[in-house]
Amino acid sequence: TTQSADSTAGRLLAIRDDAFDILGATAPSFTVDTIDEPFDPNNIFRRVDGTFQVPLYLEDGGVPGSVLRVDDQGVPFNEGDFFTANYRCIIPYAATTGGGAPAVPARAALYGHGLLGTESQTSSSHVRDFSSEHNFVICGTAWTGFAEEDADTTVLAVLANFTCSTTGTARAESSVVCWRRLPRTSSASCSACPASTTARCSTAVFGELLSINYPSAMDRTLLFAAAQILWDRTDPSGHINHVTSDPYPDTPVKKLLYHVAFSDHQVAPVTAEVAARSNGARLHTPALLGTKVVPEVTPFYDIPAIPAYPYDGSALVIWDSGNPAPPIGNVPPAVITEGDPEWADLMPCPKEYSGDPHECPRRQPEARLQKSEFLKSNGAVVDVCGGAACLAPLGN
């Protein structure tokens, strides 16, 4: 809330503009290394893996832990060298006629993996289902800076020593070039989780490691407050006010659809509520089952309801899998085991994932249908929950 747009986005925009000047009107140089066909007899006709070239703005060849190459004014620059990025694409049977010609034109989409993931997650089962059900060719690449290869040198290093806070953001800023060039190679989605909140409100290993290295809660709070200023450059929360309105130069405004697992154990759902208030998103109502006990005085405060469907705007949809409400404090939800009384209230999906509903929204056919309708040209948010709260019972 206190940084200027130039301070937050100036380096990203400089990298984007320079990379596209280098690219011009052509596609980047790329390879097709492996083709698996048929890949998934039930859904996916072909999986394609390869590489593509992007201008390099990092020192040391862009290896994990490298920092941005900047001039005297702090502006990143390229020296004529390139970084080799990996990609994976999946092509559904729906884009073919029984696995052959003629082709049935598919829509294209980009898939972004989770923290410390890889482009291989582009062929995860729920992505394959979405691709097959709605005829999407889906491609993804690694979020350098927050990919699997960065675990030791950035994410885990920061949790052990906060003086390393700049390394991950540098590679992540450079990774924007990969994501902006990938669509031309292959000729989307957004999350809103401030890193400082997620690390403290997650039951994952991050919070445990942080507590070991910084046992004082006061120290952790101060460190996060300071580091978030750097992380804002690559954290979606740092740019959220420029997505649906007041866009950056040469950047179109966008519509956003947030699917939130109620009481998610891996990311803090409250961050999506902050994002919704920041960008004017509306809430699907009723958001939760009427029997759900929520400790907030005003749940989903100041997020107005969607007035009518189809809704041509940004939206927040809560998917309930039976989990109890998350704690109000800055702590993760309690782990639920089979012997706990809350276990009986869980739907099948979170039971498959040790009580964590994180995976459940994207496992629901109704949720995938809503995403498909939203991603259509001139698409809109449609009600797939029959005027009731949206439930996410299915797993696998």
Short mmCIF file of C-alpha atoms in Angstrom, two decimals:
data_model
loop_
_atom_site.label_atom_id
_atom_site.label_comp_id
_atom_site.label_asym_id
_atom_site.label_seq_id
_atom_site.Cartn_x
_atom_site.Cartn_y
_atom_site.Cartn_z
CA THR A 1 0.00 0.00 0.00
CA THR A 2 2.96 2.34 0.28
CA GLN A 3 5.18 1.46 -2.68
CA SER A 4 4.87 3.23 -6.00
CA ALA A 5 3.83 1.27 -9.07
CA ASP A 6 7.29 1.85 -10.52
CA SER A 7 8.98 0.45 -7.43
CA THR A 8 6.82 -2.65 -7.49
CA ALA A 9 6.49 -3.31 -11.21
CA GLY A 10 9.17 -1.23 -12.92
CA ARG A 11 11.67 -4.06 -13.26
CA LEU A 12 9.03 -6.53 -14.43
CA LEU A 13 7.76 -4.14 -17.07
CA ALA A 14 11.29 -3.37 -18.27
CA ILE A 15 12.01 -7.10 -18.66
CA ARG A 16 8.72 -7.70 -20.46
CA ASP A 17 9.12 -4.83 -22.90
CA ASP A 18 12.75 -5.57 -23.70
CA ALA A 19 12.11 -9.29 -24.19
CA PHE A 20 9.31 -8.62 -26.64
CA ASP A 21 11.44 -6.12 -28.52
CA ILE A 22 14.02 -8.89 -28.91
CA LEU A 23 11.36 -11.41 -29.93
CA GLY A 24 9.63 -9.12 -32.39
CA ALA A 25 6.68 -10.67 -34.22
CA THR A 26 8.13 -14.19 -34.29
CA ALA A 27 7.92 -17.21 -32.04
CA PRO A 28 10.95 -17.99 -29.87
CA SER A 29 13.35 -20.74 -30.84
CA PHE A 30 12.07 -24.04 -29.46
CA THR A 31 12.56 -27.79 -29.53
CA VAL A 32 10.17 -30.72 -29.35
CA ASP A 33 12.05 -33.32 -27.36
CA THR A 34 9.51 -36.06 -26.61
CA ILE A 35 6.02 -36.93 -27.79
CA ASP A 36 3.99 -39.46 -25.80
CA GLU A 37 1.06 -40.75 -27.82
CA PRO A 38 -1.38 -41.89 -26.69
CA PHE A 39 -0.60 -40.45 -23.27
CA ASP A 40 -3.83 -41.08 -21.40
CA PRO A 41 -6.25 -43.44 -23.21
CA ASN A 42 -9.20 -41.93 -21.35
CA ASN A 43 -8.46 -38.24 -21.85
CA ILE A 44 -5.23 -37.12 -23.46
CA PHE A 45 -4.18 -37.95 -27.00
CA ARG A 46 -0.67 -36.50 -26.86
CA ARG A 47 1.81 -35.08 -24.33
CA VAL A 48 4.62 -32.94 -25.69
CA ASP A 49 7.78 -31.94 -23.81
CA GLY A 50 10.44 -29.58 -25.05
CA THR A 51 12.37 -26.37 -24.51
CA PHE A 52 12.22 -22.78 -25.68
CA GLN A 53 14.63 -19.86 -25.55
CA VAL A 54 14.03 -16.65 -23.61
CA PRO A 55 16.29 -13.60 -23.18
CA LEU A 56 18.31 -13.87 -19.98
CA TYR A 57 18.29 -11.09 -17.38
CA LEU A 58 20.02 -13.01 -14.59
CA GLU A 59 23.66 -13.37 -13.68
CA ASP A 60 25.49 -16.72 -13.65
CA GLY A 61 23.44 -18.13 -16.51
CA GLY A 62 20.22 -17.98 -14.51
CA VAL A 63 21.00 -20.87 -12.17
CA PRO A 64 18.98 -21.18 -8.94
CA GLY A 65 20.06 -18.49 -6.52
CA SER A 66 21.18 -16.06 -9.24
CA VAL A 67 20.26 -12.38 -9.09
CA LEU A 68 19.08 -9.90 -11.69
CA ARG A 69 21.62 -8.25 -13.98
CA VAL A 70 20.90 -4.52 -13.62
CA ASP A 71 22.48 -1.29 -14.85
CA ASP A 72 23.43 1.78 -12.79
CA GLN A 73 19.76 2.81 -12.67
CA GLY A 74 18.64 -0.58 -11.37
CA VAL A 75 17.05 -1.55 -14.70
CA PRO A 76 17.48 -5.22 -15.78
CA PHE A 77 19.20 -5.74 -19.11
CA ASN A 78 20.03 -8.54 -21.53
CA GLU A 79 23.48 -9.12 -23.01
CA GLY A 80 22.37 -11.10 -26.04
CA ASP A 81 22.26 -14.37 -24.12
CA PHE A 82 19.35 -16.72 -23.60
CA PHE A 83 17.89 -19.03 -20.98
CA THR A 84 16.59 -22.49 -21.88
CA ALA A 85 13.14 -23.02 -20.37
CA ASN A 86 11.19 -26.28 -20.33
CA TYR A 87 7.56 -26.67 -21.34
CA ARG A 88 4.91 -29.36 -21.34
CA CYS A 89 1.70 -29.38 -23.41
CA ILE A 90 -1.22 -31.80 -23.40
CA ILE A 91 -3.62 -32.30 -26.31
CA PRO A 92 -6.95 -34.00 -25.54
CA TYR A 93 -8.74 -36.58 -27.64
CA ALA A 94 -11.51 -34.00 -27.82
CA ALA A 95 -9.28 -32.03 -30.23
CA THR A 96 -9.25 -34.98 -32.62
CA THR A 97 -11.75 -37.18 -34.39
CA GLY A 98 -11.34 -40.46 -32.55
CA GLY A 99 -7.61 -39.93 -32.23
CA GLY A 100 -7.14 -38.90 -35.86
CA ALA A 101 -8.05 -36.30 -38.45
CA PRO A 102 -9.81 -34.03 -38.90
CA ALA A 103 -8.82 -31.92 -35.92
CA VAL A 104 -11.46 -30.34 -33.69
CA PRO A 105 -10.02 -26.89 -32.84
CA ALA A 106 -9.31 -26.57 -29.13
CA ARG A 107 -8.95 -23.56 -26.90
CA ALA A 108 -5.48 -22.80 -25.52
CA ALA A 109 -4.73 -22.25 -21.83
CA LEU A 110 -1.69 -21.85 -19.59
CA TYR A 111 -1.38 -23.79 -16.34
CA GLY A 112 0.69 -22.49 -13.44
CA HIS A 113 2.07 -25.04 -10.99
CA GLY A 114 2.15 -24.66 -7.23
CA LEU A 115 5.02 -23.66 -4.97
CA LEU A 116 8.17 -25.71 -5.65
CA GLY A 117 6.50 -27.55 -8.52
CA THR A 118 7.51 -28.14 -12.15
CA GLU A 119 6.00 -27.95 -15.61
CA SER A 120 5.23 -31.68 -15.23
CA GLN A 121 2.18 -30.71 -13.15
CA THR A 122 0.61 -29.54 -16.42
CA SER A 123 -0.34 -33.18 -16.95
CA SER A 124 -1.77 -33.74 -13.45
CA SER A 125 -4.98 -35.75 -13.39
CA HIS A 126 -7.30 -32.82 -12.69
CA VAL A 127 -5.70 -30.82 -15.53
CA ARG A 128 -6.14 -33.78 -17.88
CA ASP A 129 -9.80 -33.99 -16.88
CA PHE A 130 -10.32 -30.28 -17.55
CA SER A 131 -8.53 -30.54 -20.90
CA SER A 132 -10.62 -33.51 -21.98
CA GLU A 133 -14.00 -32.33 -20.73
CA HIS A 134 -13.77 -28.89 -22.34
CA ASN A 135 -11.33 -29.37 -25.24
CA PHE A 136 -8.37 -27.32 -24.03
CA VAL A 137 -4.78 -27.64 -25.21
CA ILE A 138 -2.94 -26.77 -22.01
CA CYS A 139 0.73 -25.80 -21.71
CA GLY A 140 2.91 -24.89 -18.78
CA THR A 141 6.47 -24.03 -17.87
CA ALA A 142 8.37 -23.75 -14.61
CA TRP A 143 7.97 -20.68 -12.40
CA THR A 144 11.69 -20.13 -12.04
CA GLY A 145 12.41 -18.73 -8.60
CA PHE A 146 9.65 -20.80 -7.02
CA ALA A 147 10.09 -24.08 -8.86
CA GLU A 148 11.31 -27.43 -7.57
CA GLU A 149 14.90 -26.64 -8.54
CA ASP A 150 14.81 -23.51 -6.34
CA ALA A 151 13.95 -25.31 -3.13
CA ASP A 152 17.41 -25.38 -1.59
CA THR A 153 18.76 -22.05 -2.84
CA THR A 154 15.73 -19.84 -2.40
CA VAL A 155 12.62 -20.97 -0.53
CA LEU A 156 14.26 -23.19 2.08
CA ALA A 157 17.27 -20.89 2.24
CA VAL A 158 15.04 -17.93 3.09
CA LEU A 159 13.29 -19.87 5.84
CA ALA A 160 16.71 -20.59 7.32
CA ASN A 161 18.18 -17.12 6.78
CA PHE A 162 16.09 -14.11 5.79
CA THR A 163 19.10 -12.31 4.31
CA CYS A 164 18.49 -14.57 1.27
CA SER A 165 15.10 -12.96 0.59
CA THR A 166 16.17 -11.34 -2.69
CA THR A 167 17.22 -14.49 -4.53
CA GLY A 168 13.82 -16.03 -5.17
CA THR A 169 12.21 -12.78 -6.28
CA ALA A 170 14.98 -12.12 -8.81
CA ARG A 171 14.47 -15.41 -10.63
CA ALA A 172 10.70 -15.06 -10.34
CA GLU A 173 10.81 -11.66 -12.02
CA SER A 174 12.83 -13.14 -14.83
CA SER A 175 10.37 -16.05 -15.16
CA VAL A 176 7.70 -13.62 -16.36
CA VAL A 177 9.60 -13.60 -19.66
CA CYS A 178 9.10 -17.37 -19.92
CA TRP A 179 5.38 -17.11 -19.30
CA ARG A 180 4.90 -14.24 -21.73
CA ARG A 181 6.79 -16.06 -24.50
CA LEU A 182 5.29 -19.52 -23.97
CA PRO A 183 1.96 -18.73 -25.71
CA ARG A 184 3.84 -17.91 -28.91
CA THR A 185 5.64 -21.22 -28.67
CA SER A 186 2.45 -23.20 -28.11
CA SER A 187 0.19 -21.08 -30.33
CA ALA A 188 -5.00 -18.26 -17.42
CA SER A 189 -5.00 -18.46 -13.99
CA CYS A 190 -4.05 -16.21 -11.05
CA SER A 191 -3.56 -16.70 -7.36
CA ALA A 192 -3.57 -14.13 -4.62
CA CYS A 193 -1.61 -15.37 -1.60
CA PRO A 194 0.75 -12.91 0.05
CA ALA A 195 3.84 -14.94 0.83
CA SER A 196 4.10 -13.72 4.40
CA THR A 197 0.55 -14.85 5.22
CA THR A 198 0.83 -18.18 3.44
CA ALA A 199 4.04 -19.16 5.19
CA ARG A 200 2.52 -18.53 8.61
CA CYS A 201 -0.94 -19.98 7.95
CA SER A 202 0.14 -23.18 6.18
CA THR A 203 0.39 -26.61 7.75
CA ALA A 204 3.11 -27.45 5.22
CA VAL A 205 6.79 -27.80 6.07
CA PHE A 206 7.46 -24.07 5.50
CA GLY A 207 5.93 -22.96 8.77
CA GLU A 208 7.70 -25.71 10.70
CA LEU A 209 11.13 -24.82 9.32
CA LEU A 210 10.56 -21.14 9.96
CA SER A 211 9.65 -21.75 13.59
CA ILE A 212 12.79 -23.82 14.12
CA ASN A 213 15.09 -21.16 12.71
CA TYR A 214 13.20 -18.17 14.16
CA PRO A 215 11.46 -19.40 17.33
CA SER A 216 10.28 -15.94 18.40
CA ALA A 217 6.87 -15.03 16.98
CA MET A 218 7.80 -11.35 17.25
CA ASP A 219 10.94 -11.92 15.17
CA ARG A 220 8.95 -13.77 12.51
CA THR A 221 6.39 -10.96 12.31
CA LEU A 222 9.07 -8.30 11.86
CA LEU A 223 10.98 -10.35 9.28
CA PHE A 224 7.86 -10.98 7.22
CA ALA A 225 6.88 -7.32 7.30
CA ALA A 226 10.29 -6.33 5.97
CA ALA A 227 10.65 -9.12 3.40
CA GLN A 228 7.15 -8.62 1.95
CA ILE A 229 8.33 -5.28 0.54
CA LEU A 230 10.72 -7.25 -1.67
CA TRP A 231 8.30 -10.08 -2.34
CA ASP A 232 5.62 -7.64 -3.52
CA ARG A 233 7.50 -7.40 -6.83
CA THR A 234 6.54 -10.97 -7.72
CA ASP A 235 3.71 -11.70 -5.30
CA PRO A 236 0.29 -11.36 -6.99
CA SER A 237 -0.86 -9.28 -4.02
CA GLY A 238 1.66 -6.61 -5.01
CA HIS A 239 -0.06 -6.08 -8.37
CA ILE A 240 -3.70 -6.84 -7.62
CA ASN A 241 -4.85 -3.20 -7.83
CA HIS A 242 -3.69 -3.08 -11.46
CA VAL A 243 -5.40 -6.21 -12.79
CA THR A 244 -9.10 -5.36 -13.08
CA SER A 245 -8.60 -1.60 -13.32
CA ASP A 246 -5.78 0.94 -13.52
CA PRO A 247 -3.68 -1.44 -15.64
CA TYR A 248 0.05 -1.14 -16.19
CA PRO A 249 1.15 0.35 -19.54
CA ASP A 250 0.36 -1.83 -22.58
CA THR A 251 -1.53 -4.28 -20.38
CA PRO A 252 -5.24 -5.03 -20.82
CA VAL A 253 -7.57 -5.20 -17.83
CA LYS A 254 -8.69 -8.69 -16.88
CA LYS A 255 -11.48 -10.56 -15.17
CA LEU A 256 -10.61 -12.97 -12.36
CA LEU A 257 -12.33 -16.08 -11.05
CA TYR A 258 -11.15 -17.28 -7.63
CA HIS A 259 -11.97 -20.84 -6.56
CA VAL A 260 -11.26 -21.18 -2.85
CA ALA A 261 -11.21 -24.34 -0.76
CA PHE A 262 -12.88 -23.41 2.51
CA SER A 263 -10.36 -23.88 5.35
CA ASP A 264 -7.53 -24.77 2.95
CA HIS A 265 -4.52 -26.14 4.86
CA GLN A 266 -1.88 -25.06 2.32
CA VAL A 267 -2.81 -21.49 1.46
CA ALA A 268 -4.70 -18.95 3.53
CA PRO A 269 -8.21 -18.37 2.09
CA VAL A 270 -8.28 -14.96 3.78
CA THR A 271 -5.80 -13.75 1.15
CA ALA A 272 -8.33 -14.42 -1.61
CA GLU A 273 -10.85 -12.35 0.34
CA VAL A 274 -8.33 -9.49 0.53
CA ALA A 275 -7.80 -9.79 -3.22
CA ALA A 276 -11.54 -9.84 -3.90
CA ARG A 277 -12.04 -6.62 -1.95
CA SER A 278 -9.06 -5.05 -3.71
CA ASN A 279 -10.19 -5.81 -7.24
CA GLY A 280 -13.96 -5.52 -6.89
CA ALA A 281 -14.83 -9.21 -7.19
CA ARG A 282 -18.33 -10.37 -6.22
CA LEU A 283 -19.16 -13.37 -4.03
CA HIS A 284 -21.24 -16.41 -4.99
CA THR A 285 -23.99 -16.71 -2.39
CA PRO A 286 -24.86 -18.54 -0.32
CA ALA A 287 -21.13 -18.94 0.15
CA LEU A 288 -21.46 -21.76 2.70
CA LEU A 289 -24.00 -24.23 3.97
CA GLY A 290 -26.44 -22.62 6.38
CA THR A 291 -25.34 -25.01 9.13
CA LYS A 292 -21.69 -23.96 8.89
CA VAL A 293 -20.37 -22.27 12.04
CA VAL A 294 -18.06 -19.38 11.11
CA PRO A 295 -16.44 -17.34 13.92
CA GLU A 296 -16.15 -14.03 12.03
CA VAL A 297 -18.63 -11.33 13.00
CA THR A 298 -19.30 -10.65 9.31
CA PRO A 299 -18.06 -13.51 7.11
CA PHE A 300 -16.67 -12.35 3.75
CA TYR A 301 -16.90 -8.76 4.96
CA ASP A 302 -17.43 -6.08 2.30
CA ILE A 303 -17.53 -8.51 -0.64
CA PRO A 304 -20.91 -7.94 -2.30
CA ALA A 305 -22.92 -10.81 -3.68
CA ILE A 306 -23.14 -11.58 -7.38
CA PRO A 307 -26.41 -9.90 -8.37
CA ALA A 308 -27.46 -12.30 -11.15
CA TYR A 309 -26.10 -14.99 -13.47
CA PRO A 310 -24.42 -15.09 -15.90
CA TYR A 311 -22.18 -12.47 -14.31
CA ASP A 312 -19.76 -10.53 -16.50
CA GLY A 313 -17.13 -9.63 -13.92
CA SER A 314 -14.67 -10.99 -11.37
CA ALA A 315 -15.92 -13.44 -8.79
CA LEU A 316 -15.01 -15.34 -5.63
CA VAL A 317 -16.51 -18.84 -5.26
CA ILE A 318 -16.08 -20.79 -2.02
CA TRP A 319 -16.05 -24.59 -2.30
CA ASP A 320 -16.97 -26.37 0.95
CA SER A 321 -15.79 -29.93 1.64
CA GLY A 322 -17.12 -30.14 5.19
CA ASN A 323 -14.08 -28.76 6.99
CA PRO A 324 -14.55 -26.61 10.10
CA ALA A 325 -13.83 -22.91 9.78
CA PRO A 326 -10.15 -21.96 9.90
CA PRO A 327 -8.82 -20.22 13.03
CA ILE A 328 -9.07 -16.43 13.17
CA GLY A 329 -5.50 -16.07 14.44
CA ASN A 330 -2.42 -16.07 12.24
CA VAL A 331 -1.96 -19.84 12.59
CA PRO A 332 -2.70 -22.81 10.33
CA PRO A 333 -5.86 -24.92 10.60
CA ALA A 334 -5.67 -27.86 12.95
CA VAL A 335 -4.80 -31.19 11.35
CA ILE A 336 -7.84 -33.48 11.32
CA THR A 337 -7.29 -37.21 11.78
CA GLU A 338 -9.70 -40.10 11.58
CA GLY A 339 -10.08 -40.19 15.34
CA ASP A 340 -11.17 -36.55 15.63
CA PRO A 341 -14.88 -35.64 15.90
CA GLU A 342 -14.55 -33.30 12.90
CA TRP A 343 -13.58 -36.24 10.68
CA ALA A 344 -17.20 -37.38 10.40
CA ASP A 345 -18.18 -34.01 8.90
CA LEU A 346 -15.59 -34.21 6.11
CA MET A 347 -16.66 -35.13 2.61
CA PRO A 348 -14.77 -37.91 0.78
CA CYS A 349 -12.29 -35.59 -0.93
CA PRO A 350 -10.49 -34.11 2.11
CA LYS A 351 -10.42 -37.56 3.69
CA GLU A 352 -8.28 -38.68 0.75
CA TYR A 353 -5.82 -35.87 1.51
CA SER A 354 -5.41 -36.24 5.28
CA GLY A 355 -8.23 -33.82 6.02
CA ASP A 356 -6.90 -31.05 3.75
CA PRO A 357 -9.47 -29.66 1.24
CA HIS A 358 -6.80 -27.93 -0.89
CA GLU A 359 -7.19 -30.32 -3.84
CA CYS A 360 -10.97 -30.56 -3.76
CA PRO A 361 -12.35 -27.63 -5.83
CA ARG A 362 -10.41 -28.55 -8.97
CA ARG A 363 -11.51 -32.17 -8.64
CA GLN A 364 -15.18 -31.18 -9.11
CA PRO A 365 -16.71 -31.39 -12.63
CA GLU A 366 -18.95 -28.43 -11.76
CA ALA A 367 -15.96 -26.29 -10.85
CA ARG A 368 -14.22 -27.22 -14.09
CA LEU A 369 -17.38 -26.35 -16.02
CA GLN A 370 -17.51 -22.95 -14.36
CA LYS A 371 -13.87 -22.31 -15.30
CA SER A 372 -14.53 -23.36 -18.89
CA GLU A 373 -17.50 -21.01 -19.26
CA PHE A 374 -15.53 -18.17 -17.72
CA LEU A 375 -12.58 -18.72 -20.07
CA LYS A 376 -14.66 -18.55 -23.23
CA SER A 377 -14.35 -15.54 -25.47
CA ASN A 378 -16.77 -13.04 -23.90
CA GLY A 379 -17.23 -15.60 -21.13
CA ALA A 380 -18.93 -14.98 -17.81
CA VAL A 381 -19.38 -16.55 -14.38
CA VAL A 382 -22.26 -19.02 -14.41
CA ASP A 383 -23.97 -20.65 -11.44
CA VAL A 384 -23.04 -24.33 -11.39
CA CYS A 385 -24.33 -24.91 -7.84
CA GLY A 386 -28.06 -24.58 -8.42
CA GLY A 387 -28.47 -21.43 -6.34
CA ALA A 388 -26.99 -23.17 -3.31
CA ALA A 389 -23.57 -23.28 -1.66
CA CYS A 390 -20.88 -24.91 -3.81
CA LEU A 391 -19.72 -28.27 -2.47
CA ALA A 392 -16.54 -30.18 -3.31
CA PRO A 393 -17.04 -33.80 -2.24
CA LEU A 394 -15.08 -35.66 -4.93
CA GLY A 395 -11.44 -36.67 -4.77
CA ASN A 396 -8.86 -38.76 -6.70
#
